[in-house]
Short mmCIF file of C-alpha atoms in Angstrom, two decimals:
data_model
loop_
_atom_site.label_atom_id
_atom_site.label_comp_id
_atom_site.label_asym_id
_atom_site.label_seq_id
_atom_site.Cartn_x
_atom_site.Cartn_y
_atom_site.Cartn_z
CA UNK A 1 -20.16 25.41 -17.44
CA UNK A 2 -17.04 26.84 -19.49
CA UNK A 3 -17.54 28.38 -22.71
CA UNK A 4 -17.07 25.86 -25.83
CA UNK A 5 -13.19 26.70 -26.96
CA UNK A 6 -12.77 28.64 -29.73
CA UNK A 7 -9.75 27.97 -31.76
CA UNK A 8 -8.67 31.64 -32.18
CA UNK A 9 -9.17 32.41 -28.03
CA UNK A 10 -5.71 32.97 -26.17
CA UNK A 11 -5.16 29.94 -23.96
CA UNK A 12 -2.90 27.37 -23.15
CA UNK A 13 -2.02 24.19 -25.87
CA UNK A 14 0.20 21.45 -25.60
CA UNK A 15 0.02 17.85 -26.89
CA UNK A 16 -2.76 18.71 -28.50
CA UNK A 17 -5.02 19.98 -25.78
CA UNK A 18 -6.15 23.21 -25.62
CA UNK A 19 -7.43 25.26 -21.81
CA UNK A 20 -8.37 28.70 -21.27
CA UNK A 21 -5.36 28.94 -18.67
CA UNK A 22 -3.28 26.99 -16.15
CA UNK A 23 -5.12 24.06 -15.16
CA UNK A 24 -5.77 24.09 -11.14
CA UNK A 25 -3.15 22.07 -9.88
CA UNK A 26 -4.20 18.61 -7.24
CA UNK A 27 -1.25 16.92 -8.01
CA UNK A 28 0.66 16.92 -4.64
CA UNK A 29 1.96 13.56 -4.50
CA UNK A 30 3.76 14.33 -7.53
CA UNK A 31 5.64 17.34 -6.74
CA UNK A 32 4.90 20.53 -4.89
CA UNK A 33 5.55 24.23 -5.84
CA UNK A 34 8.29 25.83 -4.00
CA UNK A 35 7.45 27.72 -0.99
CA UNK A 36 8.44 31.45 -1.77
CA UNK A 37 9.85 31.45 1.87
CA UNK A 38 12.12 28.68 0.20
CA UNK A 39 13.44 29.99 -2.21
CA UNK A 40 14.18 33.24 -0.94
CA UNK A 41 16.74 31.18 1.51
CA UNK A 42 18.46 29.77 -1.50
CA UNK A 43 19.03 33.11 -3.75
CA UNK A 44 21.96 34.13 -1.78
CA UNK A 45 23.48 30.87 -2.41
CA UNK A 46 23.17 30.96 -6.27
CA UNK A 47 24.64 34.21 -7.00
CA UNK A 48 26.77 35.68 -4.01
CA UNK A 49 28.16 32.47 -1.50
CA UNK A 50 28.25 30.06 -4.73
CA UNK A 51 31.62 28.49 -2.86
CA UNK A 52 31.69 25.04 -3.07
CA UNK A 53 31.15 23.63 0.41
CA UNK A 54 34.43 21.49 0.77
CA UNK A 55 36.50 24.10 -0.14
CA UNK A 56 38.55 24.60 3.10
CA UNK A 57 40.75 27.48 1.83
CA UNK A 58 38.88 30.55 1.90
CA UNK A 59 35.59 32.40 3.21
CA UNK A 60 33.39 31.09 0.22
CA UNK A 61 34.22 27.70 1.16
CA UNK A 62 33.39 28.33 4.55
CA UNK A 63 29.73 29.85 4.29
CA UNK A 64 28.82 27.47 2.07
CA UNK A 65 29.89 24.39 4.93
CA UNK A 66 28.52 26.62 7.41
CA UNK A 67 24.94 26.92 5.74
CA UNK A 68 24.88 23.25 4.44
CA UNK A 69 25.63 21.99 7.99
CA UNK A 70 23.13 24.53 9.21
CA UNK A 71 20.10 22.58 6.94
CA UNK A 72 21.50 18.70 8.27
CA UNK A 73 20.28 20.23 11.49
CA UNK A 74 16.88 21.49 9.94
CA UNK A 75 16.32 18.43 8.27
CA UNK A 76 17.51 16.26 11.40
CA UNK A 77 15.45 17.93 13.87
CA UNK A 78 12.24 17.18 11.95
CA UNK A 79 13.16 13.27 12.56
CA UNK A 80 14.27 13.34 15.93
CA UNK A 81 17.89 12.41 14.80
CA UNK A 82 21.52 13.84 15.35
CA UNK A 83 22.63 15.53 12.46
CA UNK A 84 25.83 13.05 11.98
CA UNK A 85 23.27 11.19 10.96
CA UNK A 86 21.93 13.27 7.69
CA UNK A 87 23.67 12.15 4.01
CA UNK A 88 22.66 14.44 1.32
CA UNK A 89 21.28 12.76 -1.61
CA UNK A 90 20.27 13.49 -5.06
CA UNK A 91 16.80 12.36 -3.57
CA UNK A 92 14.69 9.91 -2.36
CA UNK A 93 15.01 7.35 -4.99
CA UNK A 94 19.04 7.64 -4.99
CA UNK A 95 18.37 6.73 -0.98
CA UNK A 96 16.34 3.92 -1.77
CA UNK A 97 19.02 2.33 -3.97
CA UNK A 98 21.80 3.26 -1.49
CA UNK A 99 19.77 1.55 1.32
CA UNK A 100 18.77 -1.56 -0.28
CA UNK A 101 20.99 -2.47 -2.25
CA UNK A 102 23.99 -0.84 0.47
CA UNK A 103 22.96 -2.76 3.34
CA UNK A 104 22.40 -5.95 1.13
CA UNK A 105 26.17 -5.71 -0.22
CA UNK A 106 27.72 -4.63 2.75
CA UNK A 107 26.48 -8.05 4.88
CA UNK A 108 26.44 -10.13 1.86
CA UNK A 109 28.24 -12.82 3.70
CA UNK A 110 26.13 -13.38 6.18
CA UNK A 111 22.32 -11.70 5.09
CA UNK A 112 21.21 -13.15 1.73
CA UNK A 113 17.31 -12.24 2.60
CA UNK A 114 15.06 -8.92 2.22
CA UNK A 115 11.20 -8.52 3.27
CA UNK A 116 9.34 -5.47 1.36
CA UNK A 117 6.06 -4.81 0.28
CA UNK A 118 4.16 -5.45 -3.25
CA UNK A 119 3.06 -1.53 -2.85
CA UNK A 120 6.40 -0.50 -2.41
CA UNK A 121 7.78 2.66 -5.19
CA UNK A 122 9.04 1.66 -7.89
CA UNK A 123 12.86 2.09 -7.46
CA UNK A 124 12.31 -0.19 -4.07
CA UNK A 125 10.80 -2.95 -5.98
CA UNK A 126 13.70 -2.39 -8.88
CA UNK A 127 16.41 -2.40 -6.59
CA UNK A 128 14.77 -5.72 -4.72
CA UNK A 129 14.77 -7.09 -8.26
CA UNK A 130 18.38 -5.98 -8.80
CA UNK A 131 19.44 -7.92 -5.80
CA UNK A 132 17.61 -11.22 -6.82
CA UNK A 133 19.24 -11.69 -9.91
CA UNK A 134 22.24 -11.40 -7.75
CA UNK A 135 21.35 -14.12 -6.35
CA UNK A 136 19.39 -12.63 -3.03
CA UNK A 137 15.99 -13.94 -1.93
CA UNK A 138 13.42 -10.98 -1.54
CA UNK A 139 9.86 -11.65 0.26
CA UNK A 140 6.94 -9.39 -1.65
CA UNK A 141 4.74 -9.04 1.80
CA UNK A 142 1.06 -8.92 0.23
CA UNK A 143 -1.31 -5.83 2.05
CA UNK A 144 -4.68 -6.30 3.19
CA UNK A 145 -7.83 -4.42 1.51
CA UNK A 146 -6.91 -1.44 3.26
CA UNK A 147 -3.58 -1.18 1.96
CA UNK A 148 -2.15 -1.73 5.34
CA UNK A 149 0.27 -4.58 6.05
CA UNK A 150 -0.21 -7.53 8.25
CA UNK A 151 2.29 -7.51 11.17
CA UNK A 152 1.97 -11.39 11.93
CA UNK A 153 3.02 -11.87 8.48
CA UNK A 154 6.09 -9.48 8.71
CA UNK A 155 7.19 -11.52 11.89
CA UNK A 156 6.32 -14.72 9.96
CA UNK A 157 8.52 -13.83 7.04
CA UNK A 158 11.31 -12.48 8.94
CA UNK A 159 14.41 -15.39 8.87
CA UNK A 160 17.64 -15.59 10.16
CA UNK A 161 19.58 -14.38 7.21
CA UNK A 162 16.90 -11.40 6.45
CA UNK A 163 19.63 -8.29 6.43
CA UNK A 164 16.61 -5.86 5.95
CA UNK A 165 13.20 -4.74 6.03
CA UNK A 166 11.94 -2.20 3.67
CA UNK A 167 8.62 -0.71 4.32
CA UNK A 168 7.41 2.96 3.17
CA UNK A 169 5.70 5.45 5.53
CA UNK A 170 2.96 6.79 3.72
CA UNK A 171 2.55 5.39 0.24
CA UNK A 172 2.39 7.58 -3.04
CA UNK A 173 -0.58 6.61 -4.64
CA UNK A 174 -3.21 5.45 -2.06
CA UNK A 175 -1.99 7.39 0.89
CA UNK A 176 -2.09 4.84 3.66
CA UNK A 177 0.07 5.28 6.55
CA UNK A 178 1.71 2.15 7.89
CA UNK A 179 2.25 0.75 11.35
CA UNK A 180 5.75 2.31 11.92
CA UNK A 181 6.19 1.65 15.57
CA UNK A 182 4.68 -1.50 15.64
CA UNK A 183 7.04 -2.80 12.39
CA UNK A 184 10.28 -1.04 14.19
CA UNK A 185 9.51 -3.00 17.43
CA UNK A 186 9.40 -6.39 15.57
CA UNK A 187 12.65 -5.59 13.72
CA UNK A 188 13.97 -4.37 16.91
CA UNK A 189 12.77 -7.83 18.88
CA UNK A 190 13.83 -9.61 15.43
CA UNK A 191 17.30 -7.65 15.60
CA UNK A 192 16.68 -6.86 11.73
CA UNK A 193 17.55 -3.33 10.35
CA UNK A 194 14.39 -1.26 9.33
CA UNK A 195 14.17 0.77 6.05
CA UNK A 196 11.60 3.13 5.14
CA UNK A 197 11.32 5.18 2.21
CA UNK A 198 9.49 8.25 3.75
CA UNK A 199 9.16 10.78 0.90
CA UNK A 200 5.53 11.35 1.15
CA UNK A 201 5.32 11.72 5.02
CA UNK A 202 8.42 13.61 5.82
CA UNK A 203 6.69 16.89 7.00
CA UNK A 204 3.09 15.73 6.89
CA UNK A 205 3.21 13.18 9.67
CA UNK A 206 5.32 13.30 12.60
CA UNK A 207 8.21 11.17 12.14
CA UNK A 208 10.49 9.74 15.40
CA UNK A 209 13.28 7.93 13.94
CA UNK A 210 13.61 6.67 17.86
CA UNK A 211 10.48 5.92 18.99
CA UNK A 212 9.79 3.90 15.18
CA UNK A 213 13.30 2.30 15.86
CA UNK A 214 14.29 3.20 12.25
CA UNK A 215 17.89 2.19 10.99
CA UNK A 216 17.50 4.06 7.23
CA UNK A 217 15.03 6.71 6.08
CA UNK A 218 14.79 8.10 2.46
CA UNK A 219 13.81 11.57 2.53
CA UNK A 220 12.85 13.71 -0.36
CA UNK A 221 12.56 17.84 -1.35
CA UNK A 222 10.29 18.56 -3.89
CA UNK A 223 7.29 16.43 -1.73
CA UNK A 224 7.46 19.13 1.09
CA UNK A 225 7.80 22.62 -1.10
CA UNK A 226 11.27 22.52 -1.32
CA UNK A 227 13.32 22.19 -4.28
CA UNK A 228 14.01 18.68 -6.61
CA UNK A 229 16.96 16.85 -6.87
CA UNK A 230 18.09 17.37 -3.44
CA UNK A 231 17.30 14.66 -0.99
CA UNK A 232 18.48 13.48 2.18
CA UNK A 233 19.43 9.63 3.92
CA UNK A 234 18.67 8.65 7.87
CA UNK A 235 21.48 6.34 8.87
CA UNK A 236 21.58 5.87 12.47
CA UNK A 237 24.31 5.46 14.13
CA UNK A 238 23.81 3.57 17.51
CA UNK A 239 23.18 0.53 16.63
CA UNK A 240 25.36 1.67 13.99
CA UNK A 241 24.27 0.49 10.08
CA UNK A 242 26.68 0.20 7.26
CA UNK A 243 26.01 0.76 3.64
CA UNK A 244 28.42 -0.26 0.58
CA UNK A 245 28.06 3.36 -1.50
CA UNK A 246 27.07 3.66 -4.70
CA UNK A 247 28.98 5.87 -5.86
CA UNK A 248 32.38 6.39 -5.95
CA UNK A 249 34.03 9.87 -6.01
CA UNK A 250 36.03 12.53 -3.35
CA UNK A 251 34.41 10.75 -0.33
CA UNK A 252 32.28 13.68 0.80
CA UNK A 253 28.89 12.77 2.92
CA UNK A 254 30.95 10.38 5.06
CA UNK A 255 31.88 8.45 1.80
CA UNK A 256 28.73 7.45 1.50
CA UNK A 257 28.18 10.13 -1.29
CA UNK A 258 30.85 11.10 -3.30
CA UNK A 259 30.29 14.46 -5.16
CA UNK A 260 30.01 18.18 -4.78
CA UNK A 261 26.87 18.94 -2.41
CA UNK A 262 24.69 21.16 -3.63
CA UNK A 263 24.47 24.19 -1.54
CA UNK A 264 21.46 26.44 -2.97
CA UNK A 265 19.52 22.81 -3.05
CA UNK A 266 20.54 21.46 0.73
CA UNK A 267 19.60 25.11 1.80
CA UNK A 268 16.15 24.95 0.06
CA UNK A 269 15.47 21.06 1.57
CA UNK A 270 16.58 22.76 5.26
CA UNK A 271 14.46 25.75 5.26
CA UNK A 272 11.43 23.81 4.14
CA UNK A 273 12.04 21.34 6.74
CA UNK A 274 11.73 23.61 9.39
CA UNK A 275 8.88 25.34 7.61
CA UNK A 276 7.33 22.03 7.78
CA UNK A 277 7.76 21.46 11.51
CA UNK A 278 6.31 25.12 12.00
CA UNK A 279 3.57 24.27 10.41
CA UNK A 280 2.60 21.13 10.25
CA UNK A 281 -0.25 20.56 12.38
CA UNK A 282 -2.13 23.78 11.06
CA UNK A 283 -1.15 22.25 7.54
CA UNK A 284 -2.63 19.06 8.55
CA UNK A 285 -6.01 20.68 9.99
CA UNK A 286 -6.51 22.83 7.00
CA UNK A 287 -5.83 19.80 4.45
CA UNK A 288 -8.18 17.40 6.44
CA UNK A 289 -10.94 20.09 6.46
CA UNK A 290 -10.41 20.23 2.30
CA UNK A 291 -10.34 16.42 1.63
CA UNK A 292 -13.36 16.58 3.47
CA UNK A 293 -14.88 19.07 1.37
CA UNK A 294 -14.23 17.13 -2.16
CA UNK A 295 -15.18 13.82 -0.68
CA UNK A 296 -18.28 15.12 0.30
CA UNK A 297 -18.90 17.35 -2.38
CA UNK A 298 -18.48 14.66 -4.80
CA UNK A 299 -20.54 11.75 -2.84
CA UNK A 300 -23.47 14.53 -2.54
CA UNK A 301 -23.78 14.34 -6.09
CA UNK A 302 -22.45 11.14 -7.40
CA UNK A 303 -23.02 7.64 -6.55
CA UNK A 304 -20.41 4.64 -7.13
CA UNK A 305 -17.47 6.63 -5.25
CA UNK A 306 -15.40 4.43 -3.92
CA UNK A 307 -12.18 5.69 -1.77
CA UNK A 308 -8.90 3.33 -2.09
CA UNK A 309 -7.10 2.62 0.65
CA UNK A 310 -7.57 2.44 4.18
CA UNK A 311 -10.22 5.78 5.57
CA UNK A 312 -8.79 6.17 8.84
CA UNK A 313 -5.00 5.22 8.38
CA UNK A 314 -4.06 7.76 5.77
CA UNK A 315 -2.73 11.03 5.10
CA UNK A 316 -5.36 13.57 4.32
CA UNK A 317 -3.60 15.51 1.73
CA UNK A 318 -3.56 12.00 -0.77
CA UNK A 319 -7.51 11.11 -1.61
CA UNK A 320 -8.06 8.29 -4.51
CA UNK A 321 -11.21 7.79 -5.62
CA UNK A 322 -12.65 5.02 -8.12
CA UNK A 323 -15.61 5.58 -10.13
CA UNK A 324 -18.01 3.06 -11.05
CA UNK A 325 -18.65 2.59 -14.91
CA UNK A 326 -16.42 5.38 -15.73
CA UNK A 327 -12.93 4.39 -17.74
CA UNK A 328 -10.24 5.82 -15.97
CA UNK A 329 -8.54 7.52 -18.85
CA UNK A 330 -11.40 9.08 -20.44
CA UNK A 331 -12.23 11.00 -16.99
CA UNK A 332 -8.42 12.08 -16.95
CA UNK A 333 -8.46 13.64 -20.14
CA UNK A 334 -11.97 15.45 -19.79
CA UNK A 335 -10.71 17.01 -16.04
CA UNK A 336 -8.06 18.38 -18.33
CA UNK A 337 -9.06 22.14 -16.31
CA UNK A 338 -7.66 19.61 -13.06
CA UNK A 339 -4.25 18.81 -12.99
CA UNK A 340 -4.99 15.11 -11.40
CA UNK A 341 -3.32 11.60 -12.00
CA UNK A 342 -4.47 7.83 -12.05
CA UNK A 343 -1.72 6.82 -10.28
CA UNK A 344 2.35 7.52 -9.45
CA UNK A 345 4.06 10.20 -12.04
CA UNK A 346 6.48 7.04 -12.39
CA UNK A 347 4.27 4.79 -14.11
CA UNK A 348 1.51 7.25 -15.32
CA UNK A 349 2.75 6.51 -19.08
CA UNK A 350 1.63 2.86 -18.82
CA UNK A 351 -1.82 2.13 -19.62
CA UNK A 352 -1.33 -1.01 -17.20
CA UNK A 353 -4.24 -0.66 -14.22
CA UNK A 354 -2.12 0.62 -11.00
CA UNK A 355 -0.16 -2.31 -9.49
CA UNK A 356 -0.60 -0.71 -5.98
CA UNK A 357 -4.78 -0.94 -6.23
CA UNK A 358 -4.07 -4.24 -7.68
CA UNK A 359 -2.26 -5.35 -4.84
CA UNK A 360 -5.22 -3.91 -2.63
CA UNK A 361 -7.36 -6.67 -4.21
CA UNK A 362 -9.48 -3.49 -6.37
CA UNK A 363 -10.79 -5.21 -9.47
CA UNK A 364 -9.33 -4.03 -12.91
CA UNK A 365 -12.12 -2.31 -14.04
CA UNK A 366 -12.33 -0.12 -11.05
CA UNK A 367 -8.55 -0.11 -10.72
CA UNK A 368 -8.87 1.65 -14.23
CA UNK A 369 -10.84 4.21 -12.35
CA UNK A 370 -8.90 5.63 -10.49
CA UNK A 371 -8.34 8.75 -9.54
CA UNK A 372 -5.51 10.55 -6.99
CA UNK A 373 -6.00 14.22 -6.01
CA UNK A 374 -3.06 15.74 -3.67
CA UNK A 375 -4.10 18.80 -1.79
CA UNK A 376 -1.17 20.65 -0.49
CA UNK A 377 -0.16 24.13 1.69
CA UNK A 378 -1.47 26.16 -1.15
CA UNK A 379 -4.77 24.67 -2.64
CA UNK A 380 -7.64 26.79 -1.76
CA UNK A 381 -11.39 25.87 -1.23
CA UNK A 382 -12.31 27.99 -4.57
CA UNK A 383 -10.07 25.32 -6.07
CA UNK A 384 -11.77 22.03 -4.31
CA UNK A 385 -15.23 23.75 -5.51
CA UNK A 386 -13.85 23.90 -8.66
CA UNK A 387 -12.92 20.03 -9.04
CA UNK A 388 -16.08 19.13 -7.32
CA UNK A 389 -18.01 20.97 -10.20
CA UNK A 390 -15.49 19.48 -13.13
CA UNK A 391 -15.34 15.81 -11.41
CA UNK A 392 -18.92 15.47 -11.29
CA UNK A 393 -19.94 17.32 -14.69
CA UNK A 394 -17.48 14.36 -16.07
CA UNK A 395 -18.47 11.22 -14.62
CA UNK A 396 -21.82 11.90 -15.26
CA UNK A 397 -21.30 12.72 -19.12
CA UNK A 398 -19.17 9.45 -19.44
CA UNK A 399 -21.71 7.70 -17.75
CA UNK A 400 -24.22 9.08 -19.75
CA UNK A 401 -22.66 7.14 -22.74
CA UNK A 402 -22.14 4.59 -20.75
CA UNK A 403 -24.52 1.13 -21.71
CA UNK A 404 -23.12 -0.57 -18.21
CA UNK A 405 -24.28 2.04 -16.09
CA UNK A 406 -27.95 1.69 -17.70
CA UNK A 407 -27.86 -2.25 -17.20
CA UNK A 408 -27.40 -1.41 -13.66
CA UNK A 409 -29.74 1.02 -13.08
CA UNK A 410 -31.79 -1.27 -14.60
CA UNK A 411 -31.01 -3.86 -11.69
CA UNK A 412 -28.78 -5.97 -13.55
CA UNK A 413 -25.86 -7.81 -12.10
CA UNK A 414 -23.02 -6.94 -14.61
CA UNK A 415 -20.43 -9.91 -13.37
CA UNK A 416 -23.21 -12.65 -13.62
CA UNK A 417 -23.62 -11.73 -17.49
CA UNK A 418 -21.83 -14.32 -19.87
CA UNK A 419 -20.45 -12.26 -23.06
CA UNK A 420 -20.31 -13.80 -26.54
CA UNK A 421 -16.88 -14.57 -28.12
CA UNK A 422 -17.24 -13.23 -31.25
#
């Protein structure tokens, strides 16, 4: 076990915590580092070719077009799309707002209805809310135990005035991977345009915006080791979709996003798109093969592991786990050698239990449990051994302390017991 800190040891403090170093980081869902290979692609464009893309004038103008149209085709070849069909965003949550509440404005006469999900990201389930107290009627689709959504119930909510379904790929916090194909063939019979907000599976799943019959895809950087604030918008364009923009400027991106694009940025999202498509299937084996090593290293030791979220249906590099009789927040700030979250970056500063397990049906208590670690292209097995060790050390101190764990081991049933108002 680590040495007890000293205060006068060199080390790392901030908001009052003090490490021995950089904590190891399992936080992949969050953001990712930069792949070197990335950034060495975007140095040029920060320091010699800094034109501005649109400048039609002169050679610096013309690189910089010449490279950013370059990337669309990077980033559109991972999808399976035409490049025409690539807007460059500030990210995926500026392409969530741009689809939903776009498409929603644009048909406003005739579409006054939008289906989603209650496990949707945050800025989906903002913009939905946006749009109702415009007067719009929005459907919350409930998920099953699994996390995974129930088609019948998508065709059941589906109306004739629905002007769009919004349903992400691979969700942030539990992982799961939806039914794509099967949802893009009901829209498709339903003649309903099909959103998705795919910022956690661009790159880690493959991803067909034809054979998933996708009309609008939010794509992010930072999720597949590129770099953030650059982010990209699917809008196919046979059957053509039409958004209203939402912001208003020079009319670059097709009009549908006013302002300078970023060059260095676009250039960084491109290369580690195709870096992605390179590598994505010996990413995927070498991820799967470390998930497997921390579940199993922790179940080995621990009982009362429970994972959220469908097993088979998910992405490999996203594993939350609840712990029984452990409090959530307590476990967080003893793995503080773990850089590990309960839930998305988004909401992580609300002590609220995790409206996404809540959604799954996972009672509070165990909601409060939770724990997401994102393995990525760079985590190493010393590093899974590591949080193995530090996981386990921790749940078994707090449970140690903990008086429900002994009334269970003790055979008592916890949720039968009546407790005294005092």
């Amino acid at each position: 076990m680590a040495e007890p800190y000293q205060e006068d040891t060199p080390g790392v403090s901030m908001k009052g915590v003090k490490i021995s170093g950089r904590p190891l980081y399992l936080d992949m869902q969050a953001t990712s580092p930069v792949d070197p290979r990335v950034l060495d692609a975007m140095l040029p464009y920060y320091l010699s070719r800094f034109g501005n893309p649109h400048s039609r004038t002169h050679l610096y103008g013309w690189e910089s077009d010449k490279a950013v149209e370059s990337a669309r085709s990077q980033v559109s070849a991972l999808i399976n799309a035409s490049p025409k069909e690539i807007i460059f965003t500030s990210g995926a949550t500026e392409s969530n707002n741009i689809s939903v509440k776009g498409v929603m404005h644009f048909y406003r006469e005739k579409k006054r209805h939008i289906i989603t999900t209650q496990t949707e990201h945050k800025c989906v389930l903002d913009s939905c809310r946006h749009l109702q107290q415009e007067g719009f009627d929005v459907t919350y689709l409930p998920v099953k135990p699994d996390g995974l959504l129930d088609l019948d119930e998508l065709r059941a909510a589906i109306r004739p005035d629905t002007g769009l379904v919004s349903i992400m790929m691979v969700n942030n916090e539990i992982g799961v991977i939806q039914p794509m194909e099967e949802i893009g063939k009901i829209c498709r019979e339903m003649n309903v345009p099909f959103h998705t907000d795919a910022a956690q599976g661009l790159g880690k799943i493959p991803i067909d915006v034809e054979k998933m019959n996708i009309s609008l895809m939010s794509l992010s950087g930072h999720k597949i080791y590129g770099p953030k604030g650059i982010g990209a918008l699917y809008m196919r364009r046979r059957p053509r979709i039409r958004v209203e923009p939402q912001m208003s400027g020079g009319g670059q991106e097709r009009g549908i996003r006013s302002g300078t694009v970023p060059t260095p940025l676009v250039v960084g999202f491109g290369s580690a798109c195709e870096l992605a498509m390179k590598e994505m299937e010996y990413d995927d084996k070498r991820i799967t093969a470390l998930q497997k090593r921390l579940l199993n290293g922790i179940r080995e030791k621990i009982d009362g592991v429970v994972v959220n979220g469908s097993v088979e249906r998910r992405y490999a590099g996203n594993l939350n786990l609840s712990f029984a009789y452990v409090e959530g927040e307590s476990l967080l700030m003893g793995l503080k050698e773990v850089a590990v979250s309960s839930g998305s970056a988004c909401t992580s500063a609300s002590l609220e239990p995790s409206y996404v397990l809540r959604a799954l049906g996972v009672d509070e208590d165990m909601a409060h449990t939770s724990i997401r670690y994102g393995i990525g292209r760079f985590t190493t097995e010393e590093e899974i051994d590591r949080a193995v060790e530090l996981t386990v050390h921790q749940v078994e101190k707090l449970r140690e302390m903990s008086p429900l764990y002994e009334m269970v081991k003790e055979g008592i049933d916890i949720k039968s017991i009546q407790w005294s108002q005092h």
